[in-house]
mmCIF file of N, CA and C in Angstrom:
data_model
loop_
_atom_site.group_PDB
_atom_site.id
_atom_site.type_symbol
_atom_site.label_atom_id
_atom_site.label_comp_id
_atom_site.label_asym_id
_atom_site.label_seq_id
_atom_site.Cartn_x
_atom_site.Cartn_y
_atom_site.Cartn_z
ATOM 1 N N UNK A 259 0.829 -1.163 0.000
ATOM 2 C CA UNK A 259 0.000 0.000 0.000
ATOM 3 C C UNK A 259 0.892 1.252 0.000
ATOM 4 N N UNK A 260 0.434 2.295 -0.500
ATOM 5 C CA UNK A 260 1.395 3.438 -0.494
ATOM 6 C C UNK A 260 0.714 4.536 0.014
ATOM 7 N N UNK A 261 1.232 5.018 0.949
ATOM 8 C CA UNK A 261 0.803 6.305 1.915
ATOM 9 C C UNK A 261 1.179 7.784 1.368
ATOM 10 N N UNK A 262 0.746 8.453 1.056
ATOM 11 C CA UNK A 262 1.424 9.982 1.100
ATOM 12 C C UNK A 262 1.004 10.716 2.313
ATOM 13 N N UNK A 263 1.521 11.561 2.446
ATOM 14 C CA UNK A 263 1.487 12.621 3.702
ATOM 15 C C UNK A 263 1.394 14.055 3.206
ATOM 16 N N UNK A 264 0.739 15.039 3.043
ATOM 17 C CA UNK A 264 0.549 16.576 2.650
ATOM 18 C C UNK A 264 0.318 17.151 4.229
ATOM 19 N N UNK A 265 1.084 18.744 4.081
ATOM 20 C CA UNK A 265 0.727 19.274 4.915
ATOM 21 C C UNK A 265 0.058 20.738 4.182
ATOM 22 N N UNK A 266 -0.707 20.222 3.045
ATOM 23 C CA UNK A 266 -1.514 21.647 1.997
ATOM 24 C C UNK A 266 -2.696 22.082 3.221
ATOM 25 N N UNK A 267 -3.346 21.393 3.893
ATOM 26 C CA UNK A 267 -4.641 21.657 4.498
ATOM 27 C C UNK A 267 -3.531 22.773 5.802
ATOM 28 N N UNK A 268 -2.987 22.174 6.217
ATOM 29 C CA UNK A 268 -1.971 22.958 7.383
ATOM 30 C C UNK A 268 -1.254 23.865 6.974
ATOM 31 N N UNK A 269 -0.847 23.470 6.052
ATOM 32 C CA UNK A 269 -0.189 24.894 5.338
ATOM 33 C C UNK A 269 -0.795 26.475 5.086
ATOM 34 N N UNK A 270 -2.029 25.899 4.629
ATOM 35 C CA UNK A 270 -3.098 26.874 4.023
ATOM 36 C C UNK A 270 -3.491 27.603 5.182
ATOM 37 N N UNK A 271 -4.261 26.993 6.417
ATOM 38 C CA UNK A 271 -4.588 27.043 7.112
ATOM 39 C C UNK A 271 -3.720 28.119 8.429
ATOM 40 N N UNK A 272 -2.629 27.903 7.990
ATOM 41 C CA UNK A 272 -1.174 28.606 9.007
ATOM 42 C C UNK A 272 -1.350 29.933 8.137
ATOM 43 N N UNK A 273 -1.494 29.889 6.707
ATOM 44 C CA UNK A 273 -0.997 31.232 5.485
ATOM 45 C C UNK A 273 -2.350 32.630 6.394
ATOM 46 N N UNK A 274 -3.903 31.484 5.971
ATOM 47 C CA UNK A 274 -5.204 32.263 6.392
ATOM 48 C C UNK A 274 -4.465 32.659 7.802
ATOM 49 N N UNK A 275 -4.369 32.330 8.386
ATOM 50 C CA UNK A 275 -4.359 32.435 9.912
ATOM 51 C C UNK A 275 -3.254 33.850 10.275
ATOM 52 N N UNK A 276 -2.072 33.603 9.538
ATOM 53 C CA UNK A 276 -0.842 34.743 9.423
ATOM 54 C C UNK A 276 -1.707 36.326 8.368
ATOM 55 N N UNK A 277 -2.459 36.204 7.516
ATOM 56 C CA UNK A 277 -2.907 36.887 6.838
ATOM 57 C C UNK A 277 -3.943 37.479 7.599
ATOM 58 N N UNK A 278 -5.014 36.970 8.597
ATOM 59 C CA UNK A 278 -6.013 37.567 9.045
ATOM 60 C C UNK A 278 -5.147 38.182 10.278
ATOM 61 N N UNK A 279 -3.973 37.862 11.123
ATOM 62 C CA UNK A 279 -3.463 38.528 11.930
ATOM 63 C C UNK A 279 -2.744 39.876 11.429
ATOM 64 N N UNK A 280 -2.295 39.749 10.444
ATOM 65 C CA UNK A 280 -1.986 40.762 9.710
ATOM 66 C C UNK A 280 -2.603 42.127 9.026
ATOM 67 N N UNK A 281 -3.860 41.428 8.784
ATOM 68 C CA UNK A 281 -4.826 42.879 8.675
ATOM 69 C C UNK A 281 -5.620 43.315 9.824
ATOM 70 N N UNK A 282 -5.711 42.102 11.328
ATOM 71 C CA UNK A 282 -6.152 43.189 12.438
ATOM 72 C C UNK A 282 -5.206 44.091 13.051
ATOM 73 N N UNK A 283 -3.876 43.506 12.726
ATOM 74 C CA UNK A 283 -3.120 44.444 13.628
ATOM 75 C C UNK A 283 -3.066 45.521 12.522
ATOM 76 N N UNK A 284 -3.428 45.823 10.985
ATOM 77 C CA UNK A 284 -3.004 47.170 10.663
ATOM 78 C C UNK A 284 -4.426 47.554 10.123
ATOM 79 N N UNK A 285 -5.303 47.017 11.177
ATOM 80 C CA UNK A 285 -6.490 47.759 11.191
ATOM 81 C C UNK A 285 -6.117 48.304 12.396
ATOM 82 N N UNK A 286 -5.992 47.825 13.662
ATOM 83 C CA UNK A 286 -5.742 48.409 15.083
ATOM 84 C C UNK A 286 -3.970 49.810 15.207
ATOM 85 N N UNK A 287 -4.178 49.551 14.568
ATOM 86 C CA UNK A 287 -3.053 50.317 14.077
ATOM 87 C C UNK A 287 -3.754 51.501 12.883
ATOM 88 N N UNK A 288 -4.569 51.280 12.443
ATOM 89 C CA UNK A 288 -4.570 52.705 11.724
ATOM 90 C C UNK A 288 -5.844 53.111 12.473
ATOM 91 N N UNK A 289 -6.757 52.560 13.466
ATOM 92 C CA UNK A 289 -7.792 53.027 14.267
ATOM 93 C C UNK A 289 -7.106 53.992 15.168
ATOM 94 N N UNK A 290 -5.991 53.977 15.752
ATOM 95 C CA UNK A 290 -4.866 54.347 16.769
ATOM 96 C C UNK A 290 -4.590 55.617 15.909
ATOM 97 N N UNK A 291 -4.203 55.342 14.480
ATOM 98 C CA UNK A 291 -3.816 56.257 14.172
ATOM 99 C C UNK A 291 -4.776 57.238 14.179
ATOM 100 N N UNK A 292 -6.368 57.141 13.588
ATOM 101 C CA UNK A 292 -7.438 57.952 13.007
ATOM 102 C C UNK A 292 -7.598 58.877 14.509
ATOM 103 N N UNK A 293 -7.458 57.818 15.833
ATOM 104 C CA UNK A 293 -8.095 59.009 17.343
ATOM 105 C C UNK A 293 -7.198 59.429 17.577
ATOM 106 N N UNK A 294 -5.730 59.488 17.063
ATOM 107 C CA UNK A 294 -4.750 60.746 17.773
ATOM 108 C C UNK A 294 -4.585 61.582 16.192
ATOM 109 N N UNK A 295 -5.238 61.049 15.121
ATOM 110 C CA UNK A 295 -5.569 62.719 14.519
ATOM 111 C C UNK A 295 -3.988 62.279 13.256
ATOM 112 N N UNK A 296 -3.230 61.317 13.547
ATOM 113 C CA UNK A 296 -1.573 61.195 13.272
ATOM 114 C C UNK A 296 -2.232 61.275 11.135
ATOM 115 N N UNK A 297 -1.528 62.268 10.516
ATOM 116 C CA UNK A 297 -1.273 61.811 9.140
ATOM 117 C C UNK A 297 -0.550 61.384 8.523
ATOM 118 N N UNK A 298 0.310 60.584 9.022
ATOM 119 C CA UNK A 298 1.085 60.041 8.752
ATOM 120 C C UNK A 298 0.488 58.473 8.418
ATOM 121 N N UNK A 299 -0.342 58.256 8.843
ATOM 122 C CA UNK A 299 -0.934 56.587 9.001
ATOM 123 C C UNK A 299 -1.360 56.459 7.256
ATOM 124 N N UNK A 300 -1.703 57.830 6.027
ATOM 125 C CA UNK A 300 -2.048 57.646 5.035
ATOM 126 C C UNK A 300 -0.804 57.072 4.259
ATOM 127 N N UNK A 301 0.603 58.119 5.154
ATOM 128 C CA UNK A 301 1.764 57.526 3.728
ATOM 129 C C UNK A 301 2.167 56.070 4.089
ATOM 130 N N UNK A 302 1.776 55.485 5.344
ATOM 131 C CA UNK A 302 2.552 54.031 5.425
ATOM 132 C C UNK A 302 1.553 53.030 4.597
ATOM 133 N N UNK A 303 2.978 52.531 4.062
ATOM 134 C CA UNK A 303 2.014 51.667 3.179
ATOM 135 C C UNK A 303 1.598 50.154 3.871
ATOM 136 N N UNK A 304 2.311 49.757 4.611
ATOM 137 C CA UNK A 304 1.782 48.570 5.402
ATOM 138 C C UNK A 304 0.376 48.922 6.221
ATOM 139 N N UNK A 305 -0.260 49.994 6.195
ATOM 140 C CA UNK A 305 -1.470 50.015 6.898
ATOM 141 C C UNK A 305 -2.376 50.389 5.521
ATOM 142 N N UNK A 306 -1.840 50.659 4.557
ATOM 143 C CA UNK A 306 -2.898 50.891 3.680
ATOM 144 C C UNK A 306 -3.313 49.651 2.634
ATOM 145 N N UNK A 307 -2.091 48.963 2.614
ATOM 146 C CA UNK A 307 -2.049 47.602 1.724
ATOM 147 C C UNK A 307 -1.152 46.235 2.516
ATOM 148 N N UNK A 308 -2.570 45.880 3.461
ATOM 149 C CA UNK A 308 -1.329 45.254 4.263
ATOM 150 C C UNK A 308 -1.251 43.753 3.742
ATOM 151 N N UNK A 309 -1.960 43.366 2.673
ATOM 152 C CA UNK A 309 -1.468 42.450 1.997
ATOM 153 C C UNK A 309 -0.417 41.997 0.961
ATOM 154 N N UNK A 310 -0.454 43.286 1.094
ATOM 155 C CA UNK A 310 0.924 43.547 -0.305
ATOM 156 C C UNK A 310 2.226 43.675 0.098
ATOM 157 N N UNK A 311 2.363 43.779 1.451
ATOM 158 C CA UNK A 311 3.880 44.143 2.246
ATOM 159 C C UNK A 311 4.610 42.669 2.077
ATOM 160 N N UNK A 312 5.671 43.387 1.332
ATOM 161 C CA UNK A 312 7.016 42.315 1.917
ATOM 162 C C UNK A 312 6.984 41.186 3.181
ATOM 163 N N UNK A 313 5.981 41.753 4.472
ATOM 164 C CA UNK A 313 6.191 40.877 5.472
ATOM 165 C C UNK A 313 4.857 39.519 5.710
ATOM 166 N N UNK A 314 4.307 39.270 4.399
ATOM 167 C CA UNK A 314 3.860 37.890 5.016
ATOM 168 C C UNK A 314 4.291 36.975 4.556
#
């Protein structure tokens, strides 16, 4: 009999999981920004496209 082993379901599952942490923290992060007024929160681009950053 021949067995394979995938870790696609875990894999996927780790990617969703890193990706949805990733847009609450630069939602909570540009909410922070909107009540102290900061304009600066428009030029960073990791809060405006935080799927698109280099870091996931």
């Amino acid at each position: 009999m021949i067995e394979a082993k995938t870790t696609i379901r875990a894999s996927f599952a780790a990617r969703m999981a890193r990706r949805a942490r990733v847009l609450a923290e630069a939602g909570a992060q540009s909410r922070l920004g909107t009540r102290r007024g900061d304009p600066a929160r428009w030029r960073n681009a990791r809060l405006l496209w935080p799927l698109f950053s280099r870091d996931i």
